[in-house]
């Protein structure tokens, strides 16, 4: 499983280590004097954002709405509430880290920028908004995950797709999450990613450690 440089991971964790008024109310206030522009809603910001691979490899931020509030969750991190300061400008609760959503000429959100807090010396990080593909449901090899009814994005990553966590998505089938892909005969290591959290396949007891000491699930595809 691919990982980003350790020093950068520590820096990001430090970056990620305020607000009685709701985000929606603050945005509404910011829009009071706006003429002829469509009102900004929290839904504008929802989506998956991928960090610059040259800074953090295979690292994403999921922006979601829960209980009429905006939240951000980074890979391998807890989710944190975003409190609005003005239109498109927020602060990450607990960390005092400014988060700015960037728009194109047509007004669509295309990226977000996270600034280091006043308490840290981290670097500015920009992440582009992704357009996620449809679920992968056609293929000879099936991967199945039971439970997690409240998950938003469940993905499959492994040696067969360079560990990309936003490429092969699951779909809900009954009580399970299912993803199907075509794999040539051979041995592959993989993991499931549930809303940014990497987990072993709970239905597969076969695992092995990689060169970094990380444990991954193993599947062997046999030929005809």
GROMACS .gro file of C-alpha atoms in nm:
model
  224
    1UNK     CA    1   0.000   0.000   0.000
    2UNK     CA    2   0.154   0.327  -0.109
    3UNK     CA    3   0.230   0.587   0.156
    4UNK     CA    4   0.341   0.948   0.157
    5UNK     CA    5   0.676   1.056   0.309
    6UNK     CA    6   0.676   1.020   0.686
    7UNK     CA    7   0.786   1.380   0.748
    8UNK     CA    8   0.495   1.512   0.545
    9UNK     CA    9   0.253   1.288   0.730
   10UNK     CA   10   0.375   1.426   1.064
   11UNK     CA   11   0.340   1.779   0.928
   12UNK     CA   12  -0.014   1.715   0.818
   13UNK     CA   13  -0.111   1.554   1.148
   14UNK     CA   14   0.025   1.864   1.325
   15UNK     CA   15  -0.176   2.083   1.093
   16UNK     CA   16  -0.482   1.878   1.179
   17UNK     CA   17  -0.385   1.861   1.583
   18UNK     CA   18  -1.399   2.786   1.657
   19UNK     CA   19  -1.821   2.883   1.663
   20UNK     CA   20  -2.163   2.917   1.815
   21UNK     CA   21  -2.324   3.038   1.493
   22UNK     CA   22  -2.406   2.773   1.233
   23UNK     CA   23  -2.219   2.755   0.903
   24UNK     CA   24  -2.542   2.800   0.712
   25UNK     CA   25  -2.629   3.119   0.899
   26UNK     CA   26  -2.285   3.266   0.843
   27UNK     CA   27  -2.303   3.191   0.472
   28UNK     CA   28  -2.649   3.343   0.455
   29UNK     CA   29  -2.517   3.659   0.619
   30UNK     CA   30  -2.233   3.677   0.368
   31UNK     CA   31  -2.485   3.656   0.084
   32UNK     CA   32  -2.712   3.935   0.211
   33UNK     CA   33  -2.567   4.204  -0.014
   34UNK     CA   34  -2.508   3.987  -0.320
   35UNK     CA   35  -2.698   4.080  -0.635
   36UNK     CA   36  -2.779   3.846  -0.923
   37UNK     CA   37  -2.560   3.566  -0.790
   38UNK     CA   38  -2.705   3.227  -0.699
   39UNK     CA   39  -2.709   3.172  -0.324
   40UNK     CA   40  -2.423   2.967  -0.189
   41UNK     CA   41  -2.530   2.653  -0.006
   42UNK     CA   42  -2.332   2.399   0.192
   43UNK     CA   43  -2.398   2.146  -0.084
   44UNK     CA   44  -2.166   2.348  -0.311
   45UNK     CA   45  -1.869   2.229  -0.105
   46UNK     CA   46  -1.954   1.861  -0.069
   47UNK     CA   47  -1.728   1.612  -0.243
   48UNK     CA   48  -1.391   1.442  -0.246
   49UNK     CA   49  -1.074   1.647  -0.285
   50UNK     CA   50  -0.735   1.498  -0.369
   51UNK     CA   51  -0.411   1.649  -0.241
   52UNK     CA   52  -0.130   1.731  -0.483
   53UNK     CA   53   0.052   1.396  -0.522
   54UNK     CA   54   0.388   1.574  -0.513
   55UNK     CA   55   0.306   1.688  -0.158
   56UNK     CA   56   0.098   1.401  -0.019
   57UNK     CA   57   0.070   1.080  -0.215
   58UNK     CA   58  -0.277   0.925  -0.250
   59UNK     CA   59  -0.431   1.150   0.017
   60UNK     CA   60  -0.790   1.275   0.006
   61UNK     CA   61  -1.029   1.498   0.197
   62UNK     CA   62  -1.399   1.418   0.207
   63UNK     CA   63  -1.627   1.715   0.268
   64UNK     CA   64  -1.972   1.616   0.394
   65UNK     CA   65  -2.287   1.760   0.552
   66UNK     CA   66  -2.415   1.629   0.882
   67UNK     CA   67  -2.696   1.788   1.082
   68UNK     CA   68  -2.687   2.101   0.865
   69UNK     CA   69  -2.317   2.155   0.936
   70UNK     CA   70  -2.017   2.115   0.708
   71UNK     CA   71  -1.746   1.864   0.804
   72UNK     CA   72  -1.410   1.765   0.658
   73UNK     CA   73  -1.237   1.430   0.697
   74UNK     CA   74  -0.883   1.364   0.582
   75UNK     CA   75  -0.744   1.018   0.511
   76UNK     CA   76  -0.650   0.844   0.837
   77UNK     CA   77  -0.792   1.129   1.046
   78UNK     CA   78  -1.109   1.204   1.240
   79UNK     CA   79  -1.368   1.431   1.083
   80UNK     CA   80  -1.376   1.794   1.194
   81UNK     CA   81  -1.644   2.058   1.167
   82UNK     CA   82  -1.591   2.357   0.941
   83UNK     CA   83  -1.719   2.689   1.075
   84UNK     CA   84  -1.790   2.957   0.813
   85UNK     CA   85  -1.616   3.292   0.835
   86UNK     CA   86  -1.744   3.425   0.503
   87UNK     CA   87  -1.859   3.287   0.169
   88UNK     CA   88  -1.616   3.007   0.071
   89UNK     CA   89  -1.396   3.072   0.377
   90UNK     CA   90  -1.408   2.843   0.681
   91UNK     CA   91  -1.200   2.745   0.978
   92UNK     CA   92  -1.138   2.388   1.092
   93UNK     CA   93  -1.264   2.341   1.446
   94UNK     CA   94  -1.008   2.261   1.719
   95UNK     CA   95  -0.716   2.351   1.493
   96UNK     CA   96  -0.777   2.710   1.391
   97UNK     CA   97  -0.673   2.615   1.036
   98UNK     CA   98  -0.831   2.826   0.760
   99UNK     CA   99  -0.998   2.634   0.475
  100UNK     CA  100  -1.081   2.819   0.153
  101UNK     CA  101  -1.291   2.673  -0.130
  102UNK     CA  102  -1.181   2.791  -0.474
  103UNK     CA  103  -1.413   2.839  -0.772
  104UNK     CA  104  -1.371   2.858  -1.148
  105UNK     CA  105  -1.502   3.134  -1.374
  106UNK     CA  106  -1.845   2.971  -1.380
  107UNK     CA  107  -1.868   2.963  -1.000
  108UNK     CA  108  -1.818   2.589  -0.953
  109UNK     CA  109  -1.599   2.475  -0.663
  110UNK     CA  110  -1.285   2.316  -0.810
  111UNK     CA  111  -1.046   2.288  -0.516
  112UNK     CA  112  -0.984   2.370  -0.153
  113UNK     CA  113  -0.685   2.526   0.017
  114UNK     CA  114  -0.586   2.456   0.378
  115UNK     CA  115  -0.362   2.709   0.547
  116UNK     CA  116  -0.151   2.629   0.852
  117UNK     CA  117  -0.293   2.753   1.178
  118UNK     CA  118  -0.137   3.040   1.366
  119UNK     CA  119   0.001   2.781   1.610
  120UNK     CA  120   0.191   2.578   1.350
  121UNK     CA  121   0.459   2.622   1.088
  122UNK     CA  122   0.306   2.383   0.835
  123UNK     CA  123   0.276   2.453   0.467
  124UNK     CA  124  -0.025   2.550   0.260
  125UNK     CA  125  -0.196   2.250   0.104
  126UNK     CA  126  -0.425   2.257  -0.201
  127UNK     CA  127  -0.651   1.970  -0.305
  128UNK     CA  128  -0.847   1.948  -0.632
  129UNK     CA  129  -1.208   1.836  -0.640
  130UNK     CA  130  -1.257   1.492  -0.794
  131UNK     CA  131  -1.536   1.364  -1.014
  132UNK     CA  132  -1.581   1.012  -0.884
  133UNK     CA  133  -1.653   0.735  -1.135
  134UNK     CA  134  -1.960   0.510  -1.120
  135UNK     CA  135  -1.934   0.195  -0.910
  136UNK     CA  136  -1.729  -0.088  -1.058
  137UNK     CA  137  -1.983  -0.368  -1.099
  138UNK     CA  138  -1.864  -0.559  -1.407
  139UNK     CA  139  -1.581  -0.808  -1.370
  140UNK     CA  140  -1.487  -1.166  -1.297
  141UNK     CA  141  -1.359  -1.105  -0.942
  142UNK     CA  142  -1.601  -0.992  -0.672
  143UNK     CA  143  -1.509  -0.807  -0.353
  144UNK     CA  144  -1.774  -0.783  -0.084
  145UNK     CA  145  -1.798  -0.585   0.240
  146UNK     CA  146  -2.079  -0.648   0.486
  147UNK     CA  147  -2.227  -0.377   0.701
  148UNK     CA  148  -2.134  -0.008   0.702
  149UNK     CA  149  -2.486   0.104   0.601
  150UNK     CA  150  -2.404   0.469   0.666
  151UNK     CA  151  -2.087   0.485   0.456
  152UNK     CA  152  -2.072   0.746   0.182
  153UNK     CA  153  -1.779   0.629  -0.031
  154UNK     CA  154  -1.647   0.273  -0.020
  155UNK     CA  155  -1.353   0.199  -0.249
  156UNK     CA  156  -1.118  -0.083  -0.342
  157UNK     CA  157  -0.744  -0.026  -0.376
  158UNK     CA  158  -0.455  -0.261  -0.432
  159UNK     CA  159  -0.161  -0.362  -0.643
  160UNK     CA  160  -0.400  -0.394  -0.939
  161UNK     CA  161  -0.470  -0.017  -0.952
  162UNK     CA  162  -0.160   0.135  -0.791
  163UNK     CA  163  -0.353   0.173  -0.463
  164UNK     CA  164  -0.574   0.451  -0.597
  165UNK     CA  165  -0.855   0.504  -0.343
  166UNK     CA  166  -1.091   0.696  -0.571
  167UNK     CA  167  -1.098   0.474  -0.879
  168UNK     CA  168  -1.275   0.145  -0.801
  169UNK     CA  169  -1.594   0.211  -0.607
  170UNK     CA  170  -1.842  -0.021  -0.439
  171UNK     CA  171  -2.219  -0.007  -0.473
  172UNK     CA  172  -2.477  -0.115  -0.219
  173UNK     CA  173  -2.640  -0.452  -0.298
  174UNK     CA  174  -2.881  -0.558  -0.026
  175UNK     CA  175  -2.694  -0.540   0.303
  176UNK     CA  176  -2.350  -0.555   0.140
  177UNK     CA  177  -2.113  -0.331  -0.048
  178UNK     CA  178  -1.995  -0.495  -0.372
  179UNK     CA  179  -1.727  -0.418  -0.630
  180UNK     CA  180  -1.639  -0.634  -0.931
  181UNK     CA  181  -1.329  -0.606  -1.148
  182UNK     CA  182  -1.146  -0.816  -1.406
  183UNK     CA  183  -0.814  -0.953  -1.279
  184UNK     CA  184  -0.563  -1.161  -1.469
  185UNK     CA  185  -0.438  -1.477  -1.292
  186UNK     CA  186  -0.194  -1.394  -1.016
  187UNK     CA  187  -0.158  -1.277  -0.656
  188UNK     CA  188  -0.274  -0.933  -0.548
  189UNK     CA  189  -0.275  -0.742  -0.222
  190UNK     CA  190  -0.550  -0.493  -0.145
  191UNK     CA  191  -0.757  -0.305   0.111
  192UNK     CA  192  -1.099  -0.149   0.139
  193UNK     CA  193  -1.136   0.224   0.207
  194UNK     CA  194  -1.451   0.332   0.390
  195UNK     CA  195  -1.494   0.709   0.394
  196UNK     CA  196  -1.118   0.756   0.393
  197UNK     CA  197  -1.035   0.484   0.647
  198UNK     CA  198  -0.827   0.191   0.517
  199UNK     CA  199  -0.933  -0.151   0.646
  200UNK     CA  200  -0.852  -0.514   0.579
  201UNK     CA  201  -1.113  -0.726   0.404
  202UNK     CA  202  -1.301  -0.869   0.706
  203UNK     CA  203  -1.427  -1.157   0.492
  204UNK     CA  204  -1.080  -1.269   0.386
  205UNK     CA  205  -0.843  -1.417   0.646
  206UNK     CA  206  -0.547  -1.422   0.403
  207UNK     CA  207  -0.306  -1.137   0.470
  208UNK     CA  208   0.060  -1.052   0.436
  209UNK     CA  209   0.289  -0.767   0.537
  210UNK     CA  210   0.449  -0.547   0.275
  211UNK     CA  211   0.797  -0.393   0.273
  212UNK     CA  212   0.675  -0.109   0.496
  213UNK     CA  213   0.542  -0.344   0.761
  214UNK     CA  214   0.179  -0.276   0.669
  215UNK     CA  215  -0.067  -0.563   0.661
  216UNK     CA  216  -0.281  -0.608   0.350
  217UNK     CA  217  -0.542  -0.859   0.239
  218UNK     CA  218  -0.437  -1.109  -0.027
  219UNK     CA  219  -0.635  -1.256  -0.314
  220UNK     CA  220  -0.507  -1.519  -0.558
  221UNK     CA  221  -0.680  -1.534  -0.895
  222UNK     CA  222  -0.641  -1.872  -1.063
  223UNK     CA  223  -0.637  -1.928  -1.436
  224UNK     CA  224  -0.887  -2.142  -1.623
   0.00000   0.00000   0.00000
